[in-house]
XYZ file of C-alpha atoms in Angstrom:
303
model
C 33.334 13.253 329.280
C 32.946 9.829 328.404
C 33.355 8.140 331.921
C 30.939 10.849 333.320
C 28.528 8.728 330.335
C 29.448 5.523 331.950
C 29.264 6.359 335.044
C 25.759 8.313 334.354
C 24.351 5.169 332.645
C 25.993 3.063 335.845
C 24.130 4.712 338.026
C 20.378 3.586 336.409
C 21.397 0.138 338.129
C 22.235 1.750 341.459
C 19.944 1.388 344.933
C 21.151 4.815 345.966
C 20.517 6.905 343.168
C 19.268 10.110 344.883
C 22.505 10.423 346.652
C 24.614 9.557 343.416
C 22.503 12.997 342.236
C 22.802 14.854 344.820
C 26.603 14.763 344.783
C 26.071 15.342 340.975
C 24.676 18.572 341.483
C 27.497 19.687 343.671
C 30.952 18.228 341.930
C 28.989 18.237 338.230
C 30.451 14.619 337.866
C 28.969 11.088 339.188
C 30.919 9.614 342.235
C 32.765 6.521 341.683
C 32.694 5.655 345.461
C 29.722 7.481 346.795
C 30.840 6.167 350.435
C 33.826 8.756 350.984
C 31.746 11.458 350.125
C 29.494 10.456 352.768
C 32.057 10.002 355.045
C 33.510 13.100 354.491
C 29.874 14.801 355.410
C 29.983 12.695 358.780
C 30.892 14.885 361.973
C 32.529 13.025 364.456
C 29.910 13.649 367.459
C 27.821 11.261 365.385
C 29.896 8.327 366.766
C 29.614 6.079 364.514
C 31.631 2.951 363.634
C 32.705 0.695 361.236
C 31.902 -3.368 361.636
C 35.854 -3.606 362.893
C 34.707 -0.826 365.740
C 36.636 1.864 363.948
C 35.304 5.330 364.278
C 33.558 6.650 361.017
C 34.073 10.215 360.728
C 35.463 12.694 358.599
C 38.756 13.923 360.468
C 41.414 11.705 358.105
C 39.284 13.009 355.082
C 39.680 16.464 356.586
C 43.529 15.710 357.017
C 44.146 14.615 353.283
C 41.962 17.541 351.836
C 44.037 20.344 353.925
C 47.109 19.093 352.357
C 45.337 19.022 348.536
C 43.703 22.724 349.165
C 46.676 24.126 349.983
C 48.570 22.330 346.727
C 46.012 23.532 344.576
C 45.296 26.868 345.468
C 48.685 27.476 345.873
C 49.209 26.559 342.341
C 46.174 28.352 341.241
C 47.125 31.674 343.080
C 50.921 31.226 341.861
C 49.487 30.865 337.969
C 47.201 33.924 338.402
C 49.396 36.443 340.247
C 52.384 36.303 337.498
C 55.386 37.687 339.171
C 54.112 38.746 342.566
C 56.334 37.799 345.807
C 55.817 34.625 348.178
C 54.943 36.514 350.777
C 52.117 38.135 348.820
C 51.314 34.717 347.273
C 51.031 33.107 350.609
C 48.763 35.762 352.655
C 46.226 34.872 349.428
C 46.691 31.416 349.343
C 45.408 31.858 353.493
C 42.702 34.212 352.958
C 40.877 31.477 350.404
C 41.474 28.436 352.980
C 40.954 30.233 355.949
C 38.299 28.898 357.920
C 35.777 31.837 357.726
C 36.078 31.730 353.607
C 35.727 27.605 353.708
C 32.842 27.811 356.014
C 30.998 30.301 353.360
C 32.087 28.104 350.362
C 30.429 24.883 352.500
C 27.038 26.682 352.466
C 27.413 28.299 349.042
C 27.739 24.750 347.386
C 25.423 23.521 349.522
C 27.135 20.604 351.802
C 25.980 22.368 355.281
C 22.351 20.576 354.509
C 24.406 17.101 353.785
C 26.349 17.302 357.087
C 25.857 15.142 359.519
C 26.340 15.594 363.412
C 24.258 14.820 367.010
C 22.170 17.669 368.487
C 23.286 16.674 371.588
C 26.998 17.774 370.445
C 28.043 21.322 371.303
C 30.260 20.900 368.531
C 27.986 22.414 365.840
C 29.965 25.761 365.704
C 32.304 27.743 363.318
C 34.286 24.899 362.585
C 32.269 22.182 361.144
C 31.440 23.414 357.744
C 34.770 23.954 357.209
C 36.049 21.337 358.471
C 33.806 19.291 355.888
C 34.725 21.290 352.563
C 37.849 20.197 353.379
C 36.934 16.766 354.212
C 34.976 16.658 350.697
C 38.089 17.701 348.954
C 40.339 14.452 350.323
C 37.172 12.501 349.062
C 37.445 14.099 345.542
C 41.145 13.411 345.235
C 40.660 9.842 346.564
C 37.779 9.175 344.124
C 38.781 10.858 341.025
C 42.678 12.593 341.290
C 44.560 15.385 341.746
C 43.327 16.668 338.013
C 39.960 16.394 338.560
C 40.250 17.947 342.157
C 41.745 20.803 340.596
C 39.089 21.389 337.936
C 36.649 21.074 340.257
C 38.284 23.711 342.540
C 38.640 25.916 339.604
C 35.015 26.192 337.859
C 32.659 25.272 341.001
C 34.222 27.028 343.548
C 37.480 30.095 342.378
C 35.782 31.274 339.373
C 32.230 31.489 340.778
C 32.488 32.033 344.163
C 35.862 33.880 344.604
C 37.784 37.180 343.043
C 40.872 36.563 343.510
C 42.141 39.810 342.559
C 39.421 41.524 345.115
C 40.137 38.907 348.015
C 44.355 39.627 347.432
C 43.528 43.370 348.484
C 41.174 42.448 351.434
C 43.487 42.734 354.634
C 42.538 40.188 357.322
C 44.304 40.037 360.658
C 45.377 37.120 361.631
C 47.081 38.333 364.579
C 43.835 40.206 366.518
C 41.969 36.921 365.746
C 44.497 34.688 367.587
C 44.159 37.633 370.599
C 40.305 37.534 370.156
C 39.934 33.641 370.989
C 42.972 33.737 373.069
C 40.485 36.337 375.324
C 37.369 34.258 374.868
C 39.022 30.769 376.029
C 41.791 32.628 378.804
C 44.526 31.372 377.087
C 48.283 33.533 377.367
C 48.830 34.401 373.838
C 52.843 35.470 373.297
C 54.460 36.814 370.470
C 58.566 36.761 370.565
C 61.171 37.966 367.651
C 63.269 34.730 367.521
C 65.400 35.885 364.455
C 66.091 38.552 361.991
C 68.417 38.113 358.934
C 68.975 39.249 355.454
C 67.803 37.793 352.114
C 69.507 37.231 348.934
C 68.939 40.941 347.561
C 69.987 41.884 351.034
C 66.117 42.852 352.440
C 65.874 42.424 356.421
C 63.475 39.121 357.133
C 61.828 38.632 360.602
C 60.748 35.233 362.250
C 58.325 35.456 364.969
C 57.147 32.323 367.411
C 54.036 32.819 369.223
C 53.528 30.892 372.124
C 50.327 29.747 373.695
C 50.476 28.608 377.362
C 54.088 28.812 377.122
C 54.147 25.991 374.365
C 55.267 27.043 370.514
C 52.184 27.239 368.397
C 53.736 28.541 365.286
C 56.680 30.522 363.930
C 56.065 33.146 360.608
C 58.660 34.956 358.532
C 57.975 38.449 356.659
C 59.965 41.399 355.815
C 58.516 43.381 358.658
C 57.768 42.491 361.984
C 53.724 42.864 361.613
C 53.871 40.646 358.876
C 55.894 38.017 360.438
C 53.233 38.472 363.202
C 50.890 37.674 361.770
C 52.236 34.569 359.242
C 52.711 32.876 362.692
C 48.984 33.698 364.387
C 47.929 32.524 360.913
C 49.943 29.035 361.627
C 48.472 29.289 365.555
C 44.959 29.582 364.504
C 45.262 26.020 362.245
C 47.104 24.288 364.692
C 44.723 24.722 367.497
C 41.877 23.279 365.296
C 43.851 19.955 365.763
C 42.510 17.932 369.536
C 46.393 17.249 370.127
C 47.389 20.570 370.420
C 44.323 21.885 372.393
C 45.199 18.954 374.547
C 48.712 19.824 375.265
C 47.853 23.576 376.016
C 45.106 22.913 378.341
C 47.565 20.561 380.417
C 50.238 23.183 380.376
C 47.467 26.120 381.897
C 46.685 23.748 384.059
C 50.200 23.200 385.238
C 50.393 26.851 385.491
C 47.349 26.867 387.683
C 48.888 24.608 389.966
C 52.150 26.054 390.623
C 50.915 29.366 391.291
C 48.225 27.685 393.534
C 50.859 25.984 395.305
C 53.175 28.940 395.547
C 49.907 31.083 397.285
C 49.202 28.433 400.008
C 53.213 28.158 400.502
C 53.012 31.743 401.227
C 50.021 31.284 403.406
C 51.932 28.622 405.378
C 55.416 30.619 406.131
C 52.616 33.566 407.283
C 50.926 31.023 409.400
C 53.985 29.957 410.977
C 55.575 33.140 412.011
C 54.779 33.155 416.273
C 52.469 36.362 417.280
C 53.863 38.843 419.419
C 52.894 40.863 422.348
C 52.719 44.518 421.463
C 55.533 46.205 422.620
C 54.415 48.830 425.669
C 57.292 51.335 426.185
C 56.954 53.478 429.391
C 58.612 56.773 429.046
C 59.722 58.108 432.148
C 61.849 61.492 432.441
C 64.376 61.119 434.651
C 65.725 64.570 435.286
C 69.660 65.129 436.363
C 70.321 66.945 439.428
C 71.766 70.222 437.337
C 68.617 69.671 435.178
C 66.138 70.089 439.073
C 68.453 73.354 439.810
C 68.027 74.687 436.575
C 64.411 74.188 436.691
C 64.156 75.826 440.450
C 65.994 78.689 439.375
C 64.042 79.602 436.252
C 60.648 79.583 438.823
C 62.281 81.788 441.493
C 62.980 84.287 438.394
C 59.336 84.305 437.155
């Protein structure tokens, strides 16, 4: 309370005091370093840099606050939900940081006005406001800790924004979403039983890899198959957020392309090279035996 007073009475000397307000009205503190939350508002088609030619974006702010989400809702789900298993803490934990909840939350609090990105960049989609909340969360543990972070997680975004106790009953299906965009960019989506084994209380577990393009995009465990289905489409639909991934799966359809393409022209070419032929003309000519010409004689005579 009483650096939020410092800090308050700090910012009366400041140039930029309608931003340090701004930012007030969303985190309910003053910024120490108003520049990382700026930075993490800054989309990357802006293409900006730094005075060392760096890029200035928000994708390493977006990194760090992934990592902190998923530490503090995790803890936050794991303190509410006394008792419950990890499988049931963890398909909670994912329906708060999936995309489609972050993107809401990004609006809610405001930060889709603050965002900054070119009109000229088709990039202004379903990713980008979510891509920022988390972004704004690395700048809030950078700026004031973990603590803070977590308080600020807790009364300006769980308790007014989310029921957690509604949202742990609300089924979402990870796996037809995977299929969905898997349809809408022609991507070969895969899903293959890898392993099955037994737990401690002697429970069957399942582990599922899905593949996309033929290259592993995520593996998921659960005591049934659907469930282990769907913990991996879950861990497929973050990892193809990342340009490195996307990257390597676009190569490997394109590899694909290629060697059926080259297997259809080698077909082509042994067709090409097998040597026409004449139709074959076959004469049939009936060659009667001598016994056959008497037989035939007789038989008129008789008629």
């Amino acid at each position: 309370m009483l650096r939020n007073q410092i800090d308050k009475i700090r910012l009366l000397f400041c140039k930029d005091r309608e931003s340090y307000l701004c930012f007030y009205r969303i985190l309910g503190f003053y910024p120490r370093n108003i520049h990382l939350y700026e930075q993490a508002l800054l989309h990357k088609s802006t293409s900006l840099r730094s005075e060392k030619g760096r890029p200035l974006n928000n994708e390493r702010l977006e990194f760090l606050g992934d990592a902190i989400l998923d530490a503090i809702v995790g803890d936050i789900v794991y303190k509410h939900f006394e008792g419950k298993r990890e499988g049931f803490l963890t398909n909670t934990r994912s329906k708060i940081v999936q995309r489609e909840t972050l993107n809401k939350l990004a609006v809610q609090i405001g930060l889709d006005k603050l965002i900054k990105y070119s009109t000229r960049s088709s990039s202004h989609n379903s990713y980008m406001y979510g891509n920022a909340f988390e972004a704004f969360i690395g700048a809030i543990y950078l700026d004031q800790g973990y603590e803070r972070c977590k308080l600020f997680l807790e009364e300006k975004i769980i308790h007014p924004y989310i029921d957690l106790d509604k949202l742990s009953r609300k089924e979402v299906n990870f796996k037809s979403k995977l299929i969905e965009w898997s349809q809408k960019n022609k991507m070969e989506v895969s899903f293959e039983l890898i392993e099955q084994f037994f737990d401690k209380e002697s429970n069957p577990v399942f582990q599922t890899e899905v593949r996309i393009e033929g290259i592993p995009a995520g593996t998921g465990t659960g005591y049934s198959k659907k469930e282990s289905q769907q913990n991996a489409a879950q861990m497929a639909l973050k990892k193809i957020k990342t340009p490195e991934f996307m990257a390597s799966i676009e190569e490997a359809k394109i590899q694909a392309i290629t060697v059926v393409t080259e297997a259809e022209e080698k077909t082509k070419e042994e067709i090409a090279e097998i040597p026409e032929q004449e139709p074959e003309v076959i004469t049939v000519t009936e060659n009667l035996t001598q016994k056959e010409l008497t037989e035939e004689h007789e038989l008129s005579e008789t008629i």
